[in-house]
Short mmCIF file of C-alpha atoms in Angstrom, two decimals:
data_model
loop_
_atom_site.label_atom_id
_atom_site.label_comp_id
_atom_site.label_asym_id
_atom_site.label_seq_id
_atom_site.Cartn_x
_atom_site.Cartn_y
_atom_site.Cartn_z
CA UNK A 1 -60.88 -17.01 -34.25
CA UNK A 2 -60.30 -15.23 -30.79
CA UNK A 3 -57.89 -12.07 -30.95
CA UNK A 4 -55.70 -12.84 -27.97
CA UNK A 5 -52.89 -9.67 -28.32
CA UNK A 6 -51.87 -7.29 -30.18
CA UNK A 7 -48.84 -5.37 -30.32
CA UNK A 8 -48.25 -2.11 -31.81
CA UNK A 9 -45.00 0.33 -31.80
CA UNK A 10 -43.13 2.70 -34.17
CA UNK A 11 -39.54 2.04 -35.30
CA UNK A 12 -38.54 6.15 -34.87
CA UNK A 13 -35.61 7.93 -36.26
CA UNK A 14 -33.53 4.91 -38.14
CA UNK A 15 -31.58 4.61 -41.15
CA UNK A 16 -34.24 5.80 -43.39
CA UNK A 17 -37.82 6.46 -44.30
CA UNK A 18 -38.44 2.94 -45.94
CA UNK A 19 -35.52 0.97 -43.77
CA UNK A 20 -37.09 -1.59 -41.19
CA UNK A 21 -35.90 -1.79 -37.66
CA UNK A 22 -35.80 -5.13 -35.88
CA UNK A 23 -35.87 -3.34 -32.21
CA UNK A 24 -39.16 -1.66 -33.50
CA UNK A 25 -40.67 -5.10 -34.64
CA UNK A 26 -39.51 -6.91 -31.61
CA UNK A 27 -41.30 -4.29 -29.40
CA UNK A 28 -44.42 -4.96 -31.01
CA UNK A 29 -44.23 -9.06 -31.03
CA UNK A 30 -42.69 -8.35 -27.25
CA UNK A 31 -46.24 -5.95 -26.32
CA UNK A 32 -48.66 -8.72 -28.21
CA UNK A 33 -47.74 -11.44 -25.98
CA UNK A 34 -47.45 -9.25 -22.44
CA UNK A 35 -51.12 -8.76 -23.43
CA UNK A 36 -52.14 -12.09 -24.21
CA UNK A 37 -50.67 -14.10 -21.15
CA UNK A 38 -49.66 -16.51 -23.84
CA UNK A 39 -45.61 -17.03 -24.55
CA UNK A 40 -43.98 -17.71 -28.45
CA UNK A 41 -44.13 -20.93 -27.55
CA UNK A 42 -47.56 -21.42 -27.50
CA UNK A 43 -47.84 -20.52 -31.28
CA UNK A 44 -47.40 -23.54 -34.33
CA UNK A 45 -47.81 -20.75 -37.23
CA UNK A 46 -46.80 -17.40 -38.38
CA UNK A 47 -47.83 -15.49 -40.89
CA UNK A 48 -44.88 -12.86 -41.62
CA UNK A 49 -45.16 -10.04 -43.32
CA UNK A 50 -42.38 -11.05 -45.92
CA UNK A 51 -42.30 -7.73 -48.15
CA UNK A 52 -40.44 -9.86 -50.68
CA UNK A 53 -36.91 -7.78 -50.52
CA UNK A 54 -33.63 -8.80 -49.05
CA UNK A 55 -33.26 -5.97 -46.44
CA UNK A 56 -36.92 -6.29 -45.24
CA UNK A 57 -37.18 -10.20 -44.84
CA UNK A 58 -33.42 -10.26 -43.06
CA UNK A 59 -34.83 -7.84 -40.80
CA UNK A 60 -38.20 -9.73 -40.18
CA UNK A 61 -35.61 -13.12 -39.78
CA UNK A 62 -33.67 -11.37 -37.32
CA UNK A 63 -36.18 -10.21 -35.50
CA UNK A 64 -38.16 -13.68 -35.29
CA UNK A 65 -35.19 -15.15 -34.24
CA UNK A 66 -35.32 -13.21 -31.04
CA UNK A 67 -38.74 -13.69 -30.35
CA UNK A 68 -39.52 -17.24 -31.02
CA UNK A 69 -35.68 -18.27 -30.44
CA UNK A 70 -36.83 -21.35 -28.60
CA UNK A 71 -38.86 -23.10 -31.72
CA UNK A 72 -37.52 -25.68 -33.76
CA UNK A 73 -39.44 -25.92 -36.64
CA UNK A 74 -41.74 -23.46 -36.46
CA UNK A 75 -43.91 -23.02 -39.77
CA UNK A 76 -43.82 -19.96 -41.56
CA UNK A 77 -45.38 -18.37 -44.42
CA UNK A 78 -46.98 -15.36 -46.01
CA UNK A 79 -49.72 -14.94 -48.35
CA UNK A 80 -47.46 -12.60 -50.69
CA UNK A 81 -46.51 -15.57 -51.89
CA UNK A 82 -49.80 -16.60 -53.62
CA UNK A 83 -50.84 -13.58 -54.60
CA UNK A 84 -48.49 -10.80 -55.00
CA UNK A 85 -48.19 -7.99 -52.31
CA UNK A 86 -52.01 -6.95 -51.48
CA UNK A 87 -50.67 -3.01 -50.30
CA UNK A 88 -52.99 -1.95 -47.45
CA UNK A 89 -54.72 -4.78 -47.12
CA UNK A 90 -51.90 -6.99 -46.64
CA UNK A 91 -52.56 -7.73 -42.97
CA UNK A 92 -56.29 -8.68 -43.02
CA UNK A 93 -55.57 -11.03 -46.12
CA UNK A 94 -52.92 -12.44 -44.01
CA UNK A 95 -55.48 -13.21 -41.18
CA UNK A 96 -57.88 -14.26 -43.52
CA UNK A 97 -56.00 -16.82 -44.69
CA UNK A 98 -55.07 -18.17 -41.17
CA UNK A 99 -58.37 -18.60 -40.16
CA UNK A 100 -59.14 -20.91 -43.37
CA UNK A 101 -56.04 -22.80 -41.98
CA UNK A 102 -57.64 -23.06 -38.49
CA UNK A 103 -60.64 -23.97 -40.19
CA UNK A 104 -59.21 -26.63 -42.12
CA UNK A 105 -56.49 -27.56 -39.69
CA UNK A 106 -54.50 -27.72 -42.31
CA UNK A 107 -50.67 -26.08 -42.35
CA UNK A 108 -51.00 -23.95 -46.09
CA UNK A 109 -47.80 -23.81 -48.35
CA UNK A 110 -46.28 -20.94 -49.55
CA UNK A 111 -45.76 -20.86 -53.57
CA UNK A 112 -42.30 -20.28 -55.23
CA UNK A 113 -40.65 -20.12 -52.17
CA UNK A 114 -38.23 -22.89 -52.75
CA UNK A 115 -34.95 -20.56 -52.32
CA UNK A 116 -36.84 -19.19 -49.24
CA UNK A 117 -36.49 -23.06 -47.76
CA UNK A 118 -32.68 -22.58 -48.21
CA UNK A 119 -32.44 -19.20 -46.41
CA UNK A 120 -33.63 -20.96 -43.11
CA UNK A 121 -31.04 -23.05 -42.98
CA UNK A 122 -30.61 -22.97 -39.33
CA UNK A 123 -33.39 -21.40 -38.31
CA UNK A 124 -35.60 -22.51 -35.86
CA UNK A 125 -38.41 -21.73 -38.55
CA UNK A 126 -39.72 -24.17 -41.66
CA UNK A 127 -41.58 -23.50 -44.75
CA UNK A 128 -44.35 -25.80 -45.76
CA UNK A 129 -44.12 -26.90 -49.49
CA UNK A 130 -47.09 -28.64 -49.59
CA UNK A 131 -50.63 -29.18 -47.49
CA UNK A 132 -49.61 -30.75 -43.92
CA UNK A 133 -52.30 -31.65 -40.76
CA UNK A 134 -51.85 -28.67 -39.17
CA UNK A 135 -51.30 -31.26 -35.60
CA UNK A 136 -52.25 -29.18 -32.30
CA UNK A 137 -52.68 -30.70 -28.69
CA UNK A 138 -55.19 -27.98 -27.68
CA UNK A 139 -56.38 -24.60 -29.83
CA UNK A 140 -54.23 -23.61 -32.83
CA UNK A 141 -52.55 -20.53 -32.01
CA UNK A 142 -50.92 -18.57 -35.10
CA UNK A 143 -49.23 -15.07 -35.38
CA UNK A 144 -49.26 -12.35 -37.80
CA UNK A 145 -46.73 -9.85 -38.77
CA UNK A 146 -47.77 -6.50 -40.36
CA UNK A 147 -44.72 -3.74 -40.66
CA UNK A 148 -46.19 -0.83 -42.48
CA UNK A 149 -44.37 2.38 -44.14
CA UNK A 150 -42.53 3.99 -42.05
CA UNK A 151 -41.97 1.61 -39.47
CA UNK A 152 -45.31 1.00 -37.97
CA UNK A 153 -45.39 -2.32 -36.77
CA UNK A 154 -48.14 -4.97 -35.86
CA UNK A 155 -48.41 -8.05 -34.32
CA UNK A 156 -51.36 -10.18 -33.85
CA UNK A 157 -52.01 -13.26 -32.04
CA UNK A 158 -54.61 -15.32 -33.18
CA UNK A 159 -56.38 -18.46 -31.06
CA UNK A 160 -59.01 -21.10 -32.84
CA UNK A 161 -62.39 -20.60 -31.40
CA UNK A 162 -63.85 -24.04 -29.41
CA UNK A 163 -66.22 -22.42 -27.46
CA UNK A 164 -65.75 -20.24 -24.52
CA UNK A 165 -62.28 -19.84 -23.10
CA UNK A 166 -61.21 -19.83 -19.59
CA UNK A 167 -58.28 -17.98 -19.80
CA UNK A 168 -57.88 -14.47 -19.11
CA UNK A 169 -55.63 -11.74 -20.69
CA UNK A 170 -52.79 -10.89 -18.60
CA UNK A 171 -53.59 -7.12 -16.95
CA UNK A 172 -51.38 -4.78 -17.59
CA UNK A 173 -49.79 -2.46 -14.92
CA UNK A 174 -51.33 0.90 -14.61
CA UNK A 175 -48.57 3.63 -15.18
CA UNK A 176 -46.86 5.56 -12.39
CA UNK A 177 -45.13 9.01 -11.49
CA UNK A 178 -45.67 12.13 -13.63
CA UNK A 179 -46.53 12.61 -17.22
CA UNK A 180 -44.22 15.10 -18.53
CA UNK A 181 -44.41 16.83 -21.85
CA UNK A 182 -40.80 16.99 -23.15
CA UNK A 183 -40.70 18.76 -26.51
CA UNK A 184 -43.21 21.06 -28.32
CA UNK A 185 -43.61 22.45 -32.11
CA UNK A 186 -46.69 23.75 -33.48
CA UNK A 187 -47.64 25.57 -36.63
CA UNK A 188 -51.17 27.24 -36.56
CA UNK A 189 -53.21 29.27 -38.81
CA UNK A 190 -50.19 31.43 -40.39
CA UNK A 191 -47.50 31.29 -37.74
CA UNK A 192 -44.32 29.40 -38.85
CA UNK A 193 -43.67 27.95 -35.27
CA UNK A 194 -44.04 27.51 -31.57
CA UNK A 195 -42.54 30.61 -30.89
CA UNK A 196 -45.63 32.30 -32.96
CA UNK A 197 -48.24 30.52 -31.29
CA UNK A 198 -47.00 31.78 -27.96
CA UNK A 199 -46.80 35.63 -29.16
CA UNK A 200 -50.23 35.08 -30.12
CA UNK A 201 -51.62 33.03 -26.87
CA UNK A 202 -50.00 35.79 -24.58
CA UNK A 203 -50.94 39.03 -26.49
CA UNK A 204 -47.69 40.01 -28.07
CA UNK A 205 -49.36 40.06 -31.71
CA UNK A 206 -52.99 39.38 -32.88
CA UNK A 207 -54.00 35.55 -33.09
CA UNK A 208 -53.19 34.80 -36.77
CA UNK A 209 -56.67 33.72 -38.41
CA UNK A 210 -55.70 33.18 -41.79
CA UNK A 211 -54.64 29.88 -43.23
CA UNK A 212 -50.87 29.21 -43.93
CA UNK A 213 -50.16 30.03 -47.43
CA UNK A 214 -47.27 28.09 -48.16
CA UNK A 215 -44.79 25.59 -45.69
CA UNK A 216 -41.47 25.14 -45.37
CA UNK A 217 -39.91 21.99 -44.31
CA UNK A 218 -35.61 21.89 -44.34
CA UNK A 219 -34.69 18.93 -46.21
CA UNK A 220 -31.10 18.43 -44.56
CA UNK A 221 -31.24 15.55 -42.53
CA UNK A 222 -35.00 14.26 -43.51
CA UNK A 223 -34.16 10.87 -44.76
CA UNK A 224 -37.39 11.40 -46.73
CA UNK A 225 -37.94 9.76 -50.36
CA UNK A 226 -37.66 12.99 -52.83
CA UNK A 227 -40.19 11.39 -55.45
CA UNK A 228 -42.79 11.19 -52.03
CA UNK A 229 -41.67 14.59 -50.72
CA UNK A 230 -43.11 16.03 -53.74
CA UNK A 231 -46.33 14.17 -53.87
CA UNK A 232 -46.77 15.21 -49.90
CA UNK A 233 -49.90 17.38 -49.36
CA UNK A 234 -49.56 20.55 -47.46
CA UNK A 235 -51.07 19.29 -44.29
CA UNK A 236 -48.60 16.93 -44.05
CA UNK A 237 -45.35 18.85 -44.54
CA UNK A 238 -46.96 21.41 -41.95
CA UNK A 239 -47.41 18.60 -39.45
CA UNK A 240 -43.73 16.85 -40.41
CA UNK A 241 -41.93 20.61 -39.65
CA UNK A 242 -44.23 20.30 -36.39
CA UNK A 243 -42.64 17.03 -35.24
CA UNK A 244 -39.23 18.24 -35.88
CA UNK A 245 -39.59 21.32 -33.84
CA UNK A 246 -40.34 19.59 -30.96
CA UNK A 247 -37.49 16.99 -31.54
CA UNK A 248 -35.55 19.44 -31.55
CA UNK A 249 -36.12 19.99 -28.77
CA UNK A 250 -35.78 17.12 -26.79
CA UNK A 251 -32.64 15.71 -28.09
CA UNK A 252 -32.29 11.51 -26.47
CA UNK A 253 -35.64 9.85 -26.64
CA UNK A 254 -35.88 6.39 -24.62
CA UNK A 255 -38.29 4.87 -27.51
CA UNK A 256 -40.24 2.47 -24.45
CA UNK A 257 -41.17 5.90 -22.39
CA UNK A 258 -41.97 8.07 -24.49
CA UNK A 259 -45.09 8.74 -26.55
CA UNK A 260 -45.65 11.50 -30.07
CA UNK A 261 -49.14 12.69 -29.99
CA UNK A 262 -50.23 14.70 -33.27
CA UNK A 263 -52.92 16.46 -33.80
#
C-alpha cells in the first residue's frame, strides 16, 4: 500500500478527559486529504475507529457525515469487531487488515454488527455482512480512523500499490507573518512556576538545582479521571500544572493557529 495523507490534530479543552470531539476528528480527516490531493470521494472503504460505546461511535458518525457527506453507500467497518479492542495497537491492526482487503480485493465484513446495520439508517455509509468484490475502476483507496485518549486524532489514507504512481501530493503553503509565543508556564528543578524560573534566569535568587520534591496540581476545573489522577507519575502532573499556567494565560485559543509545544 502507498500512504497518501495523514492527518493529525488534538481535540483541546472539551467536555472531558475521555469525551470525543467531532471538530477535532474532522480537522484531522480535513488535514489528511489537503495533503494527499485526493478528495472523500475518491475512497470505497473506511476503517473507523468504532471504540464500541454510544457517545464515541455517534461522534465518529457525526463526524463522517461531514466529511464523506457526498457517499452513498460507502462501506464501513472496524476490526474491533473481530477481535475485541486491540488498545495501542488498534490503528496498525486496522491498516493491517485493509491491506489484506486490497490484497484480496475483497470488501471484509464486520462480525456482530447486525444492530450497527440499523444505526445507518440514512447514512450515506453501509456495513458489509458478508465477503463482497471489493469493485474499483482504478487503485483501491481506503481510510482509517484512529482517535486516541485524550483526543488525539488520526487519519490515514491508504492507496493499493500497482506500480509507480504519477500523481503527486498536493504542496502545502509555507506559513506567513510572525510566530508569536502567547502563553508561558514552566516548572524547573524546585521552582513552583514561571515566575521562579525568571527570579532565577535574572539573578533575583540562586538557580534552584535540586529536583522538585513534591507537585501540586489544583484539581478544580481539571476534568481529569480521579482513578488516573492517582496513578499519574510525577513528571506528568509537573508538566499538566505547566500547561495550565500558560493557559492561563492566554485565555481564547483559535484551535487551527495555534500550536502547544512541551518539553
Amino acid at each position: 500500500g502507498i500512504i497518501r495523507g495523514v492527518g493529525l490534530s488534538n481535540d483541546g479543552r472539551g467536555s472531558g478527559f475521555l469525551a470525543p470531539s467531532s471538530e477535532g476528528q474532522v480537522r484531522a480527516m480535513q488535514s489528511a486529504y489537503a495533503m494527499s490531493g485526493l478528495s472523500p470521494k475518491d475512497i470505497s472503504l473506511v476503517e473507523c475507529h468504532a471504540t464500541g460505546t454510544t457517545v464515541g461511535d455517534g461522534t465518529e458518525l457525526q463526524s463522517m457525515k461531514q466529511v464523506f457527506g457526498e457517499h452513498e453507500g460507502l462501506s464501513i467497518g472496524s476490526i474491533k469487531a473481530n477481535m475485541g479492542h486491540p488498545i495501542t495497537a488498534a490503528g496498525v491492526a486496522g491498516l493491517i487488515k485493509v491491506l489484506g482487503a486490497m490484497r484480496a480485493r475483497v470488501i471484509p465484513p464486520s462480525r456482530h454488527a447486525a444492530e450497527g446495520a440499523q444505526t445507518l439508517e440514512n447514512t450515506p455509509f453501509r456495513l458489509a455482512t458478508h465477503p463482497e468484490p471489493w469493485m474499483s475502476d482504478g487503485p483501491r483507496r481506503a481510510a482509517l480512523s484512529a482517535f486516541g485518549f485524550g483526543g488525539n486524532n488520526a487519519h490515514l489514507i491508504v492507496e493499493e500499490y500497482e506500480g509507480p504512481s504519477t500523481l503527486q501530493p498536493a504542496q502545502s503553503a509555507k506559513p506567513s507573518g510572525a510566530l508569536a509565543i502567547v502563553g508561558l508556564g514552566a516548572q524547573v528543578g524546585d521552582g513552583e512556576g514561571l515566575e521562579d524560573l525568571e527570579a532565577a534566569l535574572f539573578g533575583a535568587r540562586g538557580v534552584g538545582s535540586t529536583r522538585a520534591a513534591s507537585t501540586n496540581v489544583a484539581v478544580r476545573g481539571l476534568k481529569f479521571p480521579p482513578r488516573d489522577l492517582e496513578q499519574a507519575l510525577g513528571q506528568q502532573l509537573t508538566m499538566l500544572g505547566s500547561a495550565r499556567e500558560a493557559i492561563e494565560a492566554v485565555g481564547a485559543i483559535d484551535s487551527k493557529r495555534t500550536g502547544v509545544f512541551v518539553g
